[in-house]
Amino acid sequence: MKTQTETLAPSPHLDRQLSNRHIQLIAIGGAIGTGLFMGSGKTISAAGPSVIFVYAIIGFMLFFVMRAMGELLLSNLNYKSFSDFAADLLGPWAGFFTGWTYWFCWVITGIADVIAIAGYSKELWPTLPLWIPGLVTIAILLLLNLTTVRAFGETEFWFALIKIVAIAALIVVGLFMIFSGFSSDAGPASFSNLWSHGGFFPNEFMGFVAGFQIAVFAFVGIELVGTTAAEAKDPEKNLPRAINSIPVRVLLFYVGALIILMSVTPWTQFSAGHSPFIAMFSLAGLGAAATVVNLVVLTSAMSSANSGIYSTSRMVYGLAQEGDAPAAFGALSSRKVPRNALFLTCVLLLSGVVLMYAGQDIGKAFDMVTTVSAVCFVFVWSIILASYIAFRRRRPQLHDASRFKMPGGIPMAWVVFAFFAFVLWALTTQPDTLLALLVTPIWFVLLGIAWYILRRRPAHLARYAAFQAELAQDLEQERVKQ
């Protein structure tokens, strides 16, 4: 007769199939959000050249969140993701709130990606019905994720590579235009365009602040490498490599690309709803620019949806292991894939296909929805930092033994908390983002009600106790090894 634990988890462990190149490119793909391709026109028009500092500051702050996450994940390799160490260090409520909030964030982002894929497909194939590309995308990504985790890693590897090539091409073409004396109706291509149209802060301080409320969504997914912890080969070596290269990626892919864009064309020429990438390649006289960049944006949206399907399925699997989600989602297929959790995500993504027919205001609705998602991501990043502070207080010996310590320690964690408070204040400065900020607490109220009902149930308490016992056993084995 099977025990309760065996029934809940017939295949107890995810399979470590993600190699170094998969982890590196998943981290790059997470750091380069669709916001860079789709939303940078709006960010530039709001903040002017100061947008360079906006992206640099956000990237700098999130690097410390990633280092805190890395130190915690490597302190116990039995942690499957950041919801695991939140549950362990802050209490079961933190694992519940973090896991389900992260799941909610990616489901919303995935729905937005499905709509974006349909929209960009229509520009390439005008006669194509909207529902076809949405449905085909979900079906392809589901099949890829159902096979093995390696198939997800391989797909994300190539998706990320396309994004890297597109940005590298933009930088090379832009530099050639600047140094060859290229000129357009907007004037000559020159680095002086960065300061000769009203200076670096043309819209003054509030314009600079407006840049933060838009740009923070571009970094959604930077923590994705944390959900690969249980399926990464040699995590002690590969996770630190991926996290440590984040500053270089931000400087090259965000700051570098934006400097080139605003040097070739003055920032005053950019507007919301138009891709600066398409505009610059068109200026260069590349006739197929619009088609090529549309394909890149399409790939970027597919990459984001692929990441969403992967991360939400792993998060729900982890929640089920801890007793915070129905037991059925804690089962693995014979290929070591959380099949039921994958089906749940894909069914919810289908609502994106329905929403495409909901009316003309869908764009405005999704501006608000993505702001809600960004606020929820800030919550998840904050929980990672809170877990780090608890870790330092409760397990100082593990911190002392760590070979991947967070730079700046606890004082730096509080600096990042202050930055997040600034970001939330920035969201109150515009009517649309303020409305989204006011709506977000509804999600946490619903979670609070669900947690109140769930927390005393015997099945939940039993599975959480088993989760704690497994973590304790793993820690003991590590002590014996040392």
Short mmCIF file of C-alpha atoms in Angstrom, two decimals:
data_model
loop_
_atom_site.label_atom_id
_atom_site.label_comp_id
_atom_site.label_asym_id
_atom_site.label_seq_id
_atom_site.Cartn_x
_atom_site.Cartn_y
_atom_site.Cartn_z
CA MET A 1 0.00 0.00 0.00
CA LYS A 2 1.37 3.45 -0.98
CA THR A 3 2.06 6.10 1.58
CA GLN A 4 0.49 9.56 1.23
CA THR A 5 3.78 11.11 0.08
CA GLU A 6 4.27 8.48 -2.64
CA THR A 7 0.74 9.02 -3.90
CA LEU A 8 1.23 12.76 -4.10
CA ALA A 9 4.59 12.61 -5.86
CA PRO A 10 5.03 9.43 -7.92
CA SER A 11 8.20 10.86 -9.48
CA PRO A 12 9.79 12.76 -6.62
CA HIS A 13 12.35 14.85 -8.46
CA LEU A 14 12.58 17.01 -11.54
CA ASP A 15 15.38 16.01 -13.92
CA ARG A 16 18.61 18.05 -14.23
CA GLN A 17 18.80 18.38 -18.03
CA LEU A 18 19.56 22.10 -18.49
CA SER A 19 23.22 22.60 -19.43
CA ASN A 20 25.35 25.72 -19.01
CA ARG A 21 24.47 27.11 -22.46
CA HIS A 22 20.73 26.61 -21.74
CA ILE A 23 20.98 28.40 -18.36
CA GLN A 24 23.03 31.25 -19.84
CA LEU A 25 20.61 31.87 -22.70
CA ILE A 26 17.51 31.47 -20.49
CA ALA A 27 19.01 34.16 -18.25
CA ILE A 28 19.70 36.41 -21.27
CA GLY A 29 16.22 35.78 -22.67
CA GLY A 30 14.77 36.72 -19.27
CA ALA A 31 16.86 39.88 -19.09
CA ILE A 32 15.81 41.00 -22.59
CA GLY A 33 12.06 41.36 -22.24
CA THR A 34 9.65 42.12 -25.07
CA GLY A 35 9.44 45.58 -23.47
CA LEU A 36 12.73 46.52 -25.16
CA PHE A 37 11.37 45.83 -28.65
CA MET A 38 7.76 46.85 -28.05
CA GLY A 39 7.81 49.49 -25.31
CA SER A 40 11.08 51.40 -25.73
CA GLY A 41 9.45 54.00 -28.03
CA LYS A 42 7.04 54.97 -25.25
CA THR A 43 9.83 55.01 -22.64
CA ILE A 44 12.11 57.22 -24.78
CA SER A 45 9.29 59.68 -25.57
CA ALA A 46 8.50 59.98 -21.83
CA ALA A 47 12.02 60.29 -20.38
CA GLY A 48 14.21 61.42 -23.29
CA PRO A 49 17.93 60.45 -23.10
CA SER A 50 17.61 60.04 -19.31
CA VAL A 51 16.03 56.67 -20.13
CA ILE A 52 19.62 55.38 -20.33
CA PHE A 53 19.97 56.00 -16.59
CA VAL A 54 16.51 54.54 -15.94
CA TYR A 55 17.43 51.15 -17.43
CA ALA A 56 20.91 51.20 -15.86
CA ILE A 57 19.51 51.91 -12.36
CA ILE A 58 16.78 49.23 -12.60
CA GLY A 59 19.34 46.69 -13.89
CA PHE A 60 21.80 47.61 -11.10
CA MET A 61 19.17 47.16 -8.37
CA LEU A 62 17.81 43.89 -9.74
CA PHE A 63 21.34 42.47 -9.93
CA PHE A 64 21.39 42.46 -6.10
CA VAL A 65 18.00 40.72 -6.01
CA MET A 66 19.44 38.04 -8.31
CA ARG A 67 22.58 37.68 -6.15
CA ALA A 68 20.42 37.27 -3.03
CA MET A 69 18.36 34.65 -4.89
CA GLY A 70 21.53 32.85 -6.02
CA GLU A 71 22.98 32.66 -2.51
CA LEU A 72 19.70 31.25 -1.14
CA LEU A 73 19.17 28.67 -3.91
CA LEU A 74 22.73 27.39 -3.55
CA SER A 75 22.48 27.21 0.25
CA ASN A 76 20.21 24.16 -0.18
CA LEU A 77 19.99 22.40 -3.54
CA ASN A 78 16.65 20.91 -2.52
CA TYR A 79 15.04 24.31 -3.15
CA LYS A 80 13.18 24.04 -6.47
CA SER A 81 12.61 27.81 -6.80
CA PHE A 82 12.36 31.00 -4.76
CA SER A 83 8.88 30.08 -3.43
CA ASP A 84 10.59 27.13 -1.69
CA PHE A 85 13.11 29.22 0.22
CA ALA A 86 10.39 31.81 1.00
CA ALA A 87 8.27 29.04 2.57
CA ASP A 88 11.26 27.69 4.47
CA LEU A 89 12.68 30.99 5.76
CA LEU A 90 9.60 33.24 6.15
CA GLY A 91 6.92 30.63 6.77
CA PRO A 92 4.39 28.65 4.71
CA TRP A 93 2.32 31.81 4.00
CA ALA A 94 5.26 33.32 2.09
CA GLY A 95 5.65 30.26 -0.15
CA PHE A 96 1.91 30.33 -0.86
CA PHE A 97 1.75 34.06 -1.65
CA THR A 98 5.00 34.09 -3.64
CA GLY A 99 4.25 30.99 -5.70
CA TRP A 100 0.70 31.94 -6.63
CA THR A 101 1.59 35.61 -7.26
CA TYR A 102 4.44 34.59 -9.57
CA TRP A 103 2.08 32.19 -11.34
CA PHE A 104 -0.50 35.01 -11.70
CA CYS A 105 2.17 37.38 -13.10
CA TRP A 106 3.25 34.97 -15.81
CA VAL A 107 -0.28 33.95 -16.77
CA ILE A 108 -1.14 37.64 -17.36
CA THR A 109 2.13 38.22 -19.23
CA GLY A 110 1.52 35.06 -21.27
CA ILE A 111 -1.99 36.22 -22.26
CA ALA A 112 -0.51 39.58 -23.33
CA ASP A 113 2.15 37.70 -25.34
CA VAL A 114 -0.49 35.59 -27.12
CA ILE A 115 -2.31 38.78 -28.13
CA ALA A 116 0.97 40.39 -29.25
CA ILE A 117 1.82 37.30 -31.34
CA ALA A 118 -1.58 37.47 -33.04
CA GLY A 119 -1.19 41.22 -33.67
CA TYR A 120 2.28 40.94 -35.22
CA SER A 121 1.24 37.87 -37.24
CA LYS A 122 -1.58 39.96 -38.73
CA GLU A 123 0.96 42.56 -39.91
CA LEU A 124 2.89 39.82 -41.69
CA TRP A 125 -0.20 37.94 -42.97
CA PRO A 126 -3.12 40.45 -43.08
CA THR A 127 -5.72 37.87 -44.15
CA LEU A 128 -4.95 35.47 -41.29
CA PRO A 129 -7.75 35.20 -38.66
CA LEU A 130 -6.54 36.36 -35.24
CA TRP A 131 -7.31 33.12 -33.41
CA ILE A 132 -5.07 30.93 -35.61
CA PRO A 133 -1.59 32.25 -34.58
CA GLY A 134 -2.65 32.38 -30.92
CA LEU A 135 -3.90 28.80 -30.92
CA VAL A 136 -0.96 27.47 -32.97
CA THR A 137 1.55 29.17 -30.63
CA ILE A 138 -0.01 27.65 -27.49
CA ALA A 139 -0.16 24.18 -29.13
CA ILE A 140 3.50 24.30 -30.29
CA LEU A 141 4.81 25.53 -26.93
CA LEU A 142 2.73 22.95 -25.03
CA LEU A 143 4.10 20.09 -27.17
CA LEU A 144 7.68 21.33 -26.73
CA ASN A 145 7.30 21.61 -22.96
CA LEU A 146 5.58 18.20 -22.65
CA THR A 147 8.51 16.29 -24.15
CA THR A 148 11.43 17.05 -21.81
CA VAL A 149 12.83 20.04 -19.97
CA ARG A 150 15.76 19.87 -22.40
CA ALA A 151 13.33 20.65 -25.27
CA PHE A 152 12.26 23.82 -23.40
CA GLY A 153 15.90 24.76 -22.84
CA GLU A 154 16.77 24.19 -26.50
CA THR A 155 13.80 26.26 -27.72
CA GLU A 156 14.59 29.12 -25.34
CA PHE A 157 18.26 28.94 -26.37
CA TRP A 158 17.38 29.70 -30.02
CA PHE A 159 14.72 32.27 -29.15
CA ALA A 160 17.22 34.18 -26.99
CA LEU A 161 19.89 33.89 -29.68
CA ILE A 162 17.59 35.59 -32.21
CA LYS A 163 17.04 38.49 -29.77
CA ILE A 164 20.80 38.83 -29.21
CA VAL A 165 21.54 38.85 -32.97
CA ALA A 166 18.83 41.50 -33.57
CA ILE A 167 20.24 43.84 -30.91
CA ALA A 168 23.84 43.23 -32.01
CA ALA A 169 22.81 44.04 -35.62
CA LEU A 170 21.14 47.25 -34.43
CA ILE A 171 24.30 48.33 -32.60
CA VAL A 172 26.61 47.50 -35.54
CA VAL A 173 24.38 49.20 -38.14
CA GLY A 174 23.90 52.20 -35.83
CA LEU A 175 27.63 52.64 -35.22
CA PHE A 176 28.26 52.48 -38.98
CA MET A 177 25.62 55.18 -39.57
CA ILE A 178 27.15 57.42 -36.85
CA PHE A 179 30.77 57.11 -38.03
CA SER A 180 29.94 57.28 -41.75
CA GLY A 181 28.25 60.68 -41.37
CA PHE A 182 24.72 59.40 -42.17
CA SER A 183 22.04 62.09 -42.29
CA SER A 184 18.22 61.94 -42.48
CA ASP A 185 15.32 64.42 -42.38
CA ALA A 186 15.75 64.51 -38.59
CA GLY A 187 19.41 65.57 -38.95
CA PRO A 188 22.84 63.88 -38.87
CA ALA A 189 23.50 60.69 -36.90
CA SER A 190 25.76 61.71 -34.03
CA PHE A 191 26.33 61.01 -30.35
CA SER A 192 25.62 64.73 -29.80
CA ASN A 193 21.92 63.95 -30.38
CA LEU A 194 21.93 62.59 -26.82
CA TRP A 195 22.34 66.07 -25.28
CA SER A 196 21.58 68.62 -28.02
CA HIS A 197 17.75 68.33 -27.88
CA GLY A 198 17.01 69.66 -24.42
CA GLY A 199 19.82 67.87 -22.57
CA PHE A 200 19.76 64.47 -20.87
CA PHE A 201 16.67 65.40 -18.80
CA PRO A 202 14.48 67.31 -21.32
CA ASN A 203 11.24 66.47 -19.47
CA GLU A 204 12.83 67.26 -16.10
CA PHE A 205 12.50 65.07 -13.02
CA MET A 206 8.90 63.87 -13.58
CA GLY A 207 9.78 62.78 -17.11
CA PHE A 208 12.64 60.76 -15.60
CA VAL A 209 10.18 59.24 -13.08
CA ALA A 210 7.75 58.36 -15.90
CA GLY A 211 10.51 56.29 -17.49
CA PHE A 212 10.64 54.00 -14.43
CA GLN A 213 6.94 53.16 -14.48
CA ILE A 214 7.22 51.93 -18.08
CA ALA A 215 10.73 50.42 -18.02
CA VAL A 216 10.29 48.20 -14.96
CA PHE A 217 8.01 45.88 -16.98
CA ALA A 218 10.86 45.34 -19.49
CA PHE A 219 12.82 43.52 -16.75
CA VAL A 220 10.01 41.08 -15.96
CA GLY A 221 11.50 37.60 -16.28
CA ILE A 222 15.01 38.51 -15.09
CA GLU A 223 14.42 36.15 -12.15
CA LEU A 224 13.48 33.27 -14.49
CA VAL A 225 16.84 31.59 -13.97
CA GLY A 226 15.70 31.00 -10.36
CA THR A 227 12.92 28.67 -11.51
CA THR A 228 15.48 26.47 -13.33
CA ALA A 229 17.36 25.64 -10.12
CA ALA A 230 15.93 22.12 -9.78
CA GLU A 231 16.63 21.25 -13.43
CA ALA A 232 20.08 22.79 -13.96
CA LYS A 233 23.15 20.60 -14.40
CA ASP A 234 25.92 21.56 -11.97
CA PRO A 235 23.94 24.47 -10.43
CA GLU A 236 26.86 25.53 -8.17
CA LYS A 237 28.79 26.54 -11.29
CA ASN A 238 26.10 27.46 -13.83
CA LEU A 239 23.74 29.62 -11.71
CA PRO A 240 26.50 32.01 -10.50
CA ARG A 241 27.78 32.38 -14.08
CA ALA A 242 24.33 33.30 -15.36
CA ILE A 243 23.61 35.75 -12.52
CA ASN A 244 27.04 37.45 -12.61
CA SER A 245 26.69 38.26 -16.30
CA ILE A 246 23.43 40.25 -15.76
CA PRO A 247 25.18 43.68 -15.48
CA VAL A 248 27.03 43.12 -18.78
CA ARG A 249 23.76 42.13 -20.48
CA VAL A 250 21.93 45.20 -19.19
CA LEU A 251 24.74 47.52 -20.30
CA LEU A 252 24.97 45.97 -23.77
CA PHE A 253 21.38 45.07 -24.61
CA TYR A 254 19.53 47.94 -22.95
CA VAL A 255 21.91 50.86 -22.40
CA GLY A 256 24.00 50.17 -25.53
CA ALA A 257 20.99 49.73 -27.83
CA LEU A 258 19.25 52.87 -26.49
CA ILE A 259 22.39 55.02 -26.86
CA ILE A 260 22.67 53.94 -30.51
CA LEU A 261 18.93 54.49 -31.21
CA MET A 262 18.93 58.03 -29.78
CA SER A 263 22.24 58.91 -31.47
CA VAL A 264 21.02 57.93 -34.94
CA THR A 265 17.63 59.65 -34.47
CA PRO A 266 16.92 62.43 -31.92
CA TRP A 267 14.71 61.24 -29.06
CA THR A 268 12.01 63.74 -30.12
CA GLN A 269 11.25 61.55 -33.16
CA PHE A 270 10.18 58.54 -31.09
CA SER A 271 6.59 57.89 -30.03
CA ALA A 272 4.57 55.27 -28.17
CA GLY A 273 3.25 52.42 -30.28
CA HIS A 274 6.09 52.53 -32.82
CA SER A 275 9.16 50.31 -32.60
CA PRO A 276 12.43 52.32 -32.64
CA PHE A 277 14.11 49.21 -34.06
CA ILE A 278 11.94 49.24 -37.20
CA ALA A 279 12.47 53.00 -37.57
CA MET A 280 16.27 52.76 -37.44
CA PHE A 281 16.60 49.85 -39.87
CA SER A 282 14.23 51.66 -42.24
CA LEU A 283 16.41 54.78 -42.02
CA ALA A 284 19.43 52.64 -42.93
CA GLY A 285 17.69 51.81 -46.20
CA LEU A 286 17.13 48.14 -45.40
CA GLY A 287 13.95 47.46 -47.37
CA ALA A 288 13.02 44.29 -45.47
CA ALA A 289 13.51 45.98 -42.09
CA ALA A 290 9.84 46.04 -41.08
CA THR A 291 9.37 42.35 -41.88
CA VAL A 292 12.60 41.29 -40.20
CA VAL A 293 11.93 43.27 -37.00
CA ASN A 294 8.32 42.08 -36.91
CA LEU A 295 9.65 38.52 -37.01
CA VAL A 296 12.11 39.31 -34.20
CA VAL A 297 9.33 40.83 -32.06
CA LEU A 298 7.16 37.79 -32.84
CA THR A 299 10.00 35.52 -31.69
CA SER A 300 10.52 37.66 -28.58
CA ALA A 301 6.83 37.33 -27.66
CA MET A 302 6.99 33.55 -28.28
CA SER A 303 10.09 33.38 -26.06
CA SER A 304 8.23 35.21 -23.29
CA ALA A 305 5.18 32.93 -23.64
CA ASN A 306 7.48 29.88 -23.61
CA SER A 307 9.14 31.14 -20.41
CA GLY A 308 5.70 31.75 -18.90
CA ILE A 309 4.50 28.23 -19.65
CA TYR A 310 7.69 26.76 -18.19
CA SER A 311 7.89 28.89 -15.03
CA THR A 312 4.19 28.71 -14.11
CA SER A 313 4.12 24.93 -14.48
CA ARG A 314 7.20 24.56 -12.22
CA MET A 315 5.79 27.00 -9.68
CA VAL A 316 2.44 25.16 -9.46
CA TYR A 317 4.35 21.85 -9.21
CA GLY A 318 6.36 23.26 -6.30
CA LEU A 319 3.19 24.60 -4.63
CA ALA A 320 1.55 21.17 -4.92
CA GLN A 321 4.63 19.55 -3.33
CA GLU A 322 4.23 21.89 -0.34
CA GLY A 323 0.47 21.36 -0.07
CA ASP A 324 -0.42 24.81 -1.43
CA ALA A 325 -2.03 23.57 -4.68
CA PRO A 326 -4.17 20.52 -5.57
CA ALA A 327 -2.18 17.29 -5.31
CA ALA A 328 -2.77 16.44 -9.00
CA PHE A 329 -0.40 19.26 -10.00
CA GLY A 330 2.41 17.65 -8.00
CA ALA A 331 2.60 14.63 -10.29
CA LEU A 332 5.33 14.21 -12.92
CA SER A 333 5.02 12.40 -16.25
CA SER A 334 7.36 9.54 -17.19
CA ARG A 335 9.57 12.22 -18.83
CA LYS A 336 9.93 14.06 -15.48
CA VAL A 337 7.68 16.94 -16.64
CA PRO A 338 4.79 18.38 -14.52
CA ARG A 339 2.19 17.60 -17.19
CA ASN A 340 -0.97 18.60 -15.31
CA ALA A 341 0.53 21.95 -14.31
CA LEU A 342 1.45 22.58 -17.98
CA PHE A 343 -2.13 21.86 -19.10
CA LEU A 344 -3.48 24.31 -16.48
CA THR A 345 -1.31 27.17 -17.80
CA CYS A 346 -2.13 26.50 -21.46
CA VAL A 347 -5.88 26.38 -20.79
CA LEU A 348 -5.64 29.81 -19.13
CA LEU A 349 -3.56 31.18 -22.02
CA LEU A 350 -6.42 30.30 -24.35
CA SER A 351 -8.34 33.19 -22.74
CA GLY A 352 -5.95 35.48 -24.63
CA VAL A 353 -7.45 34.18 -27.89
CA VAL A 354 -10.94 35.05 -26.59
CA LEU A 355 -9.84 38.53 -25.43
CA MET A 356 -8.65 39.41 -28.94
CA TYR A 357 -12.30 39.67 -29.94
CA ALA A 358 -13.33 41.69 -26.87
CA GLY A 359 -13.27 45.12 -28.52
CA GLN A 360 -11.20 48.17 -29.44
CA ASP A 361 -10.04 49.04 -25.91
CA ILE A 362 -8.02 45.83 -25.46
CA GLY A 363 -4.76 47.81 -25.82
CA LYS A 364 -5.64 50.09 -22.90
CA ALA A 365 -6.83 47.14 -20.84
CA PHE A 366 -3.51 45.40 -21.34
CA ASP A 367 -1.54 48.53 -20.45
CA MET A 368 -3.29 48.29 -17.08
CA VAL A 369 -2.89 44.51 -16.82
CA THR A 370 0.86 44.68 -17.50
CA THR A 371 1.19 47.33 -14.77
CA VAL A 372 -0.60 44.96 -12.36
CA SER A 373 1.87 42.28 -13.43
CA ALA A 374 4.85 44.63 -12.83
CA VAL A 375 3.56 45.46 -9.32
CA CYS A 376 3.21 41.75 -8.55
CA PHE A 377 6.75 41.10 -9.80
CA VAL A 378 8.02 43.84 -7.45
CA PHE A 379 6.26 41.89 -4.65
CA VAL A 380 8.06 38.67 -5.68
CA TRP A 381 11.45 40.45 -5.85
CA SER A 382 10.77 41.94 -2.40
CA ILE A 383 10.01 38.49 -0.95
CA ILE A 384 13.37 37.25 -2.30
CA LEU A 385 15.12 40.07 -0.39
CA ALA A 386 13.05 39.49 2.76
CA SER A 387 14.00 35.79 2.60
CA TYR A 388 17.67 36.78 2.31
CA ILE A 389 17.45 38.96 5.44
CA ALA A 390 15.75 36.08 7.32
CA PHE A 391 18.43 33.68 6.04
CA ARG A 392 21.22 35.90 7.38
CA ARG A 393 19.50 36.05 10.78
CA ARG A 394 18.49 32.39 11.09
CA ARG A 395 21.34 30.56 9.30
CA PRO A 396 24.52 32.63 9.71
CA GLN A 397 26.68 29.49 9.44
CA LEU A 398 25.34 28.78 5.92
CA HIS A 399 26.02 32.38 4.89
CA ASP A 400 29.60 32.11 6.20
CA ALA A 401 30.09 28.88 4.23
CA SER A 402 28.58 30.31 1.02
CA ARG A 403 30.88 30.73 -1.98
CA PHE A 404 28.35 33.01 -3.70
CA LYS A 405 27.61 35.75 -1.19
CA MET A 406 25.40 38.73 -2.09
CA PRO A 407 27.59 41.88 -2.35
CA GLY A 408 26.63 44.58 0.15
CA GLY A 409 24.72 42.14 2.34
CA ILE A 410 21.76 43.32 4.44
CA PRO A 411 22.40 47.10 4.00
CA MET A 412 22.19 46.66 0.20
CA ALA A 413 18.94 44.71 0.58
CA TRP A 414 17.42 47.76 2.35
CA VAL A 415 18.70 50.07 -0.41
CA VAL A 416 16.86 47.93 -2.98
CA PHE A 417 13.72 47.98 -0.81
CA ALA A 418 13.90 51.80 -0.84
CA PHE A 419 14.20 51.70 -4.63
CA PHE A 420 11.08 49.49 -4.90
CA ALA A 421 9.21 52.02 -2.75
CA PHE A 422 10.30 54.72 -5.24
CA VAL A 423 9.01 52.58 -8.16
CA LEU A 424 5.61 52.16 -6.46
CA TRP A 425 5.46 55.93 -5.88
CA ALA A 426 6.32 56.46 -9.58
CA LEU A 427 3.28 54.34 -10.50
CA THR A 428 1.04 56.80 -8.63
CA THR A 429 2.10 59.74 -10.85
CA GLN A 430 0.02 58.71 -13.90
CA PRO A 431 -3.75 57.99 -13.93
CA ASP A 432 -3.58 54.63 -15.79
CA THR A 433 -0.79 53.16 -13.65
CA LEU A 434 -2.38 54.55 -10.46
CA LEU A 435 -5.61 52.70 -11.29
CA ALA A 436 -3.66 49.47 -11.82
CA LEU A 437 -1.84 49.99 -8.51
CA LEU A 438 -5.19 50.44 -6.71
CA VAL A 439 -6.66 47.30 -8.35
CA THR A 440 -3.69 45.03 -7.47
CA PRO A 441 -4.59 44.57 -3.74
CA ILE A 442 -7.71 42.64 -4.88
CA TRP A 443 -5.41 39.76 -5.88
CA PHE A 444 -3.76 39.71 -2.45
CA VAL A 445 -7.15 39.83 -0.69
CA LEU A 446 -8.26 36.77 -2.70
CA LEU A 447 -4.99 35.00 -1.84
CA GLY A 448 -5.47 35.89 1.82
CA ILE A 449 -8.95 34.31 1.82
CA ALA A 450 -7.63 31.16 0.09
CA TRP A 451 -4.74 30.93 2.59
CA TYR A 452 -7.11 31.33 5.56
CA ILE A 453 -9.17 28.37 4.28
CA LEU A 454 -6.16 26.21 3.34
CA ARG A 455 -3.68 26.74 6.18
CA ARG A 456 -5.34 24.49 8.79
CA ARG A 457 -6.23 21.59 6.49
CA PRO A 458 -4.57 18.31 7.56
CA ALA A 459 -3.40 17.46 4.02
CA HIS A 460 -1.67 20.85 3.68
CA LEU A 461 -0.02 20.54 7.11
CA ALA A 462 1.18 16.99 6.33
CA ARG A 463 2.70 17.93 2.98
CA TYR A 464 4.37 21.04 4.40
CA ALA A 465 5.85 18.93 7.23
CA ALA A 466 7.19 16.45 4.63
CA PHE A 467 8.66 19.38 2.65
CA GLN A 468 10.42 20.71 5.79
CA ALA A 469 11.73 17.23 6.64
CA GLU A 470 13.18 16.82 3.16
CA LEU A 471 14.93 20.20 3.39
CA ALA A 472 16.32 19.36 6.83
CA GLN A 473 17.59 15.99 5.57
CA ASP A 474 19.33 17.67 2.64
CA LEU A 475 21.00 20.20 4.97
CA GLU A 476 22.21 17.37 7.20
CA GLN A 477 23.71 15.54 4.20
CA GLU A 478 25.54 18.75 3.21
CA ARG A 479 27.00 19.07 6.73
CA VAL A 480 28.21 15.45 6.59
CA LYS A 481 29.90 16.10 3.22
CA GLN A 482 31.73 19.14 4.63
#
